[in-house]
Amino acid sequence: MKAKVNEGCISCGACVAACPEVFRFNDDGIAEAYAEVAPEYEKPALEARDACPVSVIDVEE
Ligand code: SF4
């Protein structure tokens, strides 16, 4: 499973809080997915996607 943060992140921190194993802030304060989603983190990664207030996170098989 892979995650991607598209343009439009408002730096709210919800995804980083929900799944820090996949999401982090880059040097510009924008969230990025920095790791493949390991099986044990699929659920929190999907929760992070659903928690994004501007719906800019894609999670794909
Ligand atoms: S939840 Fe969405 S808006 Fe908030 S930091 Fe993550 S990608 Fe950005």
Coordinates of C-alpha atoms and ligand atoms in Angstrom, one line a residue:
M1 CA 0.0 0.0 0.0
K2 CA 1.2 3.5 -0.9
A3 CA 0.3 6.9 0.4
K4 CA 0.7 10.3 -1.3
V5 CA 0.0 13.8 -0.2
N6 CA -1.3 16.0 -3.0
E7 CA -1.1 19.7 -3.3
G8 CA -3.3 21.7 -0.9
C9 CA -2.1 20.6 2.5
I10 CA -2.9 23.2 5.1
S11 CA -0.4 21.8 7.7
C12 CA -3.0 20.9 10.2
G13 CA -1.0 17.9 11.5
A14 CA -3.9 15.4 11.6
C15 CA -2.2 12.8 9.3
V16 CA 1.1 13.1 11.2
A17 CA -0.7 12.6 14.5
A18 CA -2.7 9.6 13.1
C19 CA 0.1 7.8 11.5
P20 CA 3.6 9.1 12.1
E21 CA 5.1 5.9 10.6
V22 CA 4.0 7.1 7.2
F23 CA 3.5 10.9 7.3
R24 CA 5.7 13.7 8.4
F25 CA 6.2 17.4 7.8
N26 CA 8.9 18.4 5.3
D27 CA 11.1 21.4 5.8
D28 CA 8.4 23.7 4.4
G29 CA 5.9 22.5 6.9
I30 CA 3.9 20.5 4.4
A31 CA 3.0 16.9 5.1
E32 CA 4.5 14.2 3.0
A33 CA 4.3 10.4 2.9
Y34 CA 7.9 9.3 3.5
A35 CA 7.5 5.6 3.7
E36 CA 5.6 2.8 2.1
V37 CA 2.6 1.7 4.2
A38 CA 3.6 -1.5 5.9
P39 CA 0.7 -3.9 6.6
E40 CA 0.6 -3.1 10.3
Y41 CA 0.1 0.6 9.5
E42 CA -2.6 0.3 6.8
K43 CA -5.4 1.1 9.2
P44 CA -3.9 4.2 10.7
A45 CA -2.8 5.3 7.2
L46 CA -6.4 5.1 6.1
E47 CA -7.5 6.9 9.2
A48 CA -5.0 9.6 8.4
R49 CA -6.5 9.9 4.9
D50 CA -10.0 10.2 6.3
A51 CA -8.9 12.7 8.9
C52 CA -7.5 15.2 6.4
P53 CA -9.8 18.2 6.4
V54 CA -8.9 19.1 2.8
S55 CA -8.9 15.5 1.4
V56 CA -5.4 15.7 -0.2
I57 CA -4.2 12.3 0.8
D58 CA -4.4 9.3 -1.5
V59 CA -3.9 5.8 -0.2
E60 CA -3.7 3.1 -2.9
E61 CA -3.2 -0.7 -2.9
Ligands
SF4_1 S1 -4.2 16.0 7.4 FE1 -4.1 16.9 5.3 S2 -4.0 19.1 5.7 FE2 -3.5 18.1 7.6 S3 -1.2 18.0 7.6 FE3 -2.0 16.0 6.7 S4 -2.1 16.3 4.5 FE4 -1.9 18.4 5.5

